[in-house]
Amino acid sequence: MIIIKTKKELEIMRQAGLVVAEILERLAGLVKPGITTATLDHFAENYLAERGIKASFKGYNGFPASVCVSVNEEVVHGIPGKRRLNEGDIVSIDMGVIVNGWHGDAAITVPVGEVDPEIMRLLKVTEESLYQGIKAAQVGARLGMVSHAIQSYVETAGFSVVRQYVGHGIGRQMHEDPPVPNYGRQDRGPVLAEGMTIAIEPMVNVGGYEVLVRPDNWTVYTKDGSYSAHFEHTVAITSNGPEILTRK
Ligand code: MG
């Protein structure tokens, strides 16, 4: 069941979104060769603790951290730890918070120092595919138009879209209906209505779309070892068009 949010509820989700946007901006500023992935989690934990804000991910199905940090061939759900970032790596940072009972969820992928131009293109294409998806998220459109916009943009650029993990509705729960695939037909899926809130999150691989999960039961990585990028925003469907909630 898709839960429609009132204007008041959207206002609270906007506050959650702002916190996420602020933290992600600061985390991006911390990324440089030599830092550990745990550094990013510690920053987020301190930031949230100082303000009495809860992270969405910590403890979710037992996830041990506040931020997912996924490096290079890792797609999503990486657990921050002792791994040090190297020049030329890319690092995906995914984070959600709960403000007054409402979630905001977003992700970015950041280059570590100087990165191969083809990998920089991966980051650009993945981020732009997110905006193509957002643009399609209009009242009266089918959700499949969002999915299709992302997939066609990514595949035209020569990359592939992960199938096994998808975006999601979001609100009082981090994961609500509907699932938001990053691939598929335009004429499928529910019709978008004012007050729906969805997290759109393309995961894009340089090589094939197949992914596997590490023995830690969390870290998703590309089967062929190719690099993967991930960008996400929480978006409200409004009569004035899609509104990005996780933006300053
Ligand atoms: Mg999400």
PDB file of N, CA and C and ligand atoms in Angstrom, residues 57 77 94-95 105-107 166-170 174-175 199-201 203 230 232-234, ligand 1:
ATOM      1  N   PHE A  57      19.874   3.802   9.380  1.00  0.00           N
ATOM      2  CA  PHE A  57      20.462   2.505   9.029  1.00  0.00           C
ATOM      3  C   PHE A  57      20.945   1.724  10.245  1.00  0.00           C
ATOM      4  N   HIS A  77      25.640  -0.887   0.544  1.00  0.00           N
ATOM      5  CA  HIS A  77      25.583  -1.594   1.835  1.00  0.00           C
ATOM      6  C   HIS A  77      26.948  -1.957   2.390  1.00  0.00           C
ATOM      7  N   ASP A  94      26.041   6.389   1.581  1.00  0.00           N
ATOM      8  CA  ASP A  94      24.573   6.324   1.634  1.00  0.00           C
ATOM      9  C   ASP A  94      24.175   6.549   3.077  1.00  0.00           C
ATOM     10  N   MET A  95      23.190   7.443   3.282  1.00  0.00           N
ATOM     11  CA  MET A  95      22.872   7.779   4.668  1.00  0.00           C
ATOM     12  C   MET A  95      21.406   8.177   4.808  1.00  0.00           C
ATOM     13  N   ASP A 105      16.578   9.949   3.033  1.00  0.00           N
ATOM     14  CA  ASP A 105      17.555   8.950   2.587  1.00  0.00           C
ATOM     15  C   ASP A 105      18.191   9.472   1.294  1.00  0.00           C
ATOM     16  N   ALA A 106      19.519   9.488   1.253  1.00  0.00           N
ATOM     17  CA  ALA A 106      20.202   9.944   0.031  1.00  0.00           C
ATOM     18  C   ALA A 106      21.583   9.316  -0.047  1.00  0.00           C
ATOM     19  N   ALA A 107      22.163   9.348  -1.240  1.00  0.00           N
ATOM     20  CA  ALA A 107      23.508   8.799  -1.442  1.00  0.00           C
ATOM     21  C   ALA A 107      24.245   9.590  -2.513  1.00  0.00           C
ATOM     22  N   VAL A 166      16.757  -1.945  -5.607  1.00  0.00           N
ATOM     23  CA  VAL A 166      15.937  -0.889  -6.198  1.00  0.00           C
ATOM     24  C   VAL A 166      15.647   0.196  -5.167  1.00  0.00           C
ATOM     25  N   GLY A 167      15.101   1.313  -5.621  1.00  0.00           N
ATOM     26  CA  GLY A 167      14.647   2.354  -4.710  1.00  0.00           C
ATOM     27  C   GLY A 167      13.336   1.943  -4.053  1.00  0.00           C
ATOM     28  N   HIS A 168      12.731   2.900  -3.332  1.00  0.00           N
ATOM     29  CA  HIS A 168      11.620   2.515  -2.460  1.00  0.00           C
ATOM     30  C   HIS A 168      10.797   3.738  -2.056  1.00  0.00           C
ATOM     31  N   GLY A 169       9.538   3.487  -1.721  1.00  0.00           N
ATOM     32  CA  GLY A 169       8.782   4.500  -1.020  1.00  0.00           C
ATOM     33  C   GLY A 169       9.424   4.742   0.331  1.00  0.00           C
ATOM     34  N   ILE A 170       9.154   5.912   0.890  1.00  0.00           N
ATOM     35  CA  ILE A 170       9.800   6.277   2.159  1.00  0.00           C
ATOM     36  C   ILE A 170       8.889   7.232   2.917  1.00  0.00           C
ATOM     37  N   MET A 174      11.587   3.531   6.579  1.00  0.00           N
ATOM     38  CA  MET A 174      12.625   3.797   5.581  1.00  0.00           C
ATOM     39  C   MET A 174      12.244   3.150   4.244  1.00  0.00           C
ATOM     40  N   HIS A 175      11.690   1.938   4.313  1.00  0.00           N
ATOM     41  CA  HIS A 175      11.292   1.233   3.093  1.00  0.00           C
ATOM     42  C   HIS A 175       9.784   1.028   3.095  1.00  0.00           C
ATOM     43  N   ALA A 199      12.240   7.216  -2.701  1.00  0.00           N
ATOM     44  CA  ALA A 199      13.698   7.329  -2.793  1.00  0.00           C
ATOM     45  C   ALA A 199      14.118   6.696  -4.112  1.00  0.00           C
ATOM     46  N   ILE A 200      14.646   7.541  -4.993  1.00  0.00           N
ATOM     47  CA  ILE A 200      15.107   7.075  -6.306  1.00  0.00           C
ATOM     48  C   ILE A 200      16.608   6.895  -6.198  1.00  0.00           C
ATOM     49  N   GLU A 201      17.125   5.710  -6.538  1.00  0.00           N
ATOM     50  CA  GLU A 201      18.543   5.471  -6.280  1.00  0.00           C
ATOM     51  C   GLU A 201      19.210   4.554  -7.300  1.00  0.00           C
ATOM     52  N   MET A 203      21.839   2.481  -9.170  1.00  0.00           N
ATOM     53  CA  MET A 203      23.139   1.861  -8.939  1.00  0.00           C
ATOM     54  C   MET A 203      23.633   1.419 -10.308  1.00  0.00           C
ATOM     55  N   HIS A 230      26.582   5.100  -7.220  1.00  0.00           N
ATOM     56  CA  HIS A 230      25.248   5.128  -6.606  1.00  0.00           C
ATOM     57  C   HIS A 230      24.910   6.562  -6.209  1.00  0.00           C
ATOM     58  N   GLU A 232      21.402   8.933  -4.891  1.00  0.00           N
ATOM     59  CA  GLU A 232      20.029   8.784  -4.406  1.00  0.00           C
ATOM     60  C   GLU A 232      19.508  10.108  -3.853  1.00  0.00           C
ATOM     61  N   HIS A 233      18.205  10.348  -4.097  1.00  0.00           N
ATOM     62  CA  HIS A 233      17.499  11.430  -3.427  1.00  0.00           C
ATOM     63  C   HIS A 233      16.132  10.920  -2.966  1.00  0.00           C
ATOM     64  N   THR A 234      15.665  11.499  -1.877  1.00  0.00           N
ATOM     65  CA  THR A 234      14.268  11.332  -1.477  1.00  0.00           C
ATOM     66  C   THR A 234      13.459  12.427  -2.164  1.00  0.00           C
TER      67      THR A 234
HETATM   68 MG    MG B   1      17.439   4.138  -0.111  1.00  0.00          MG
END
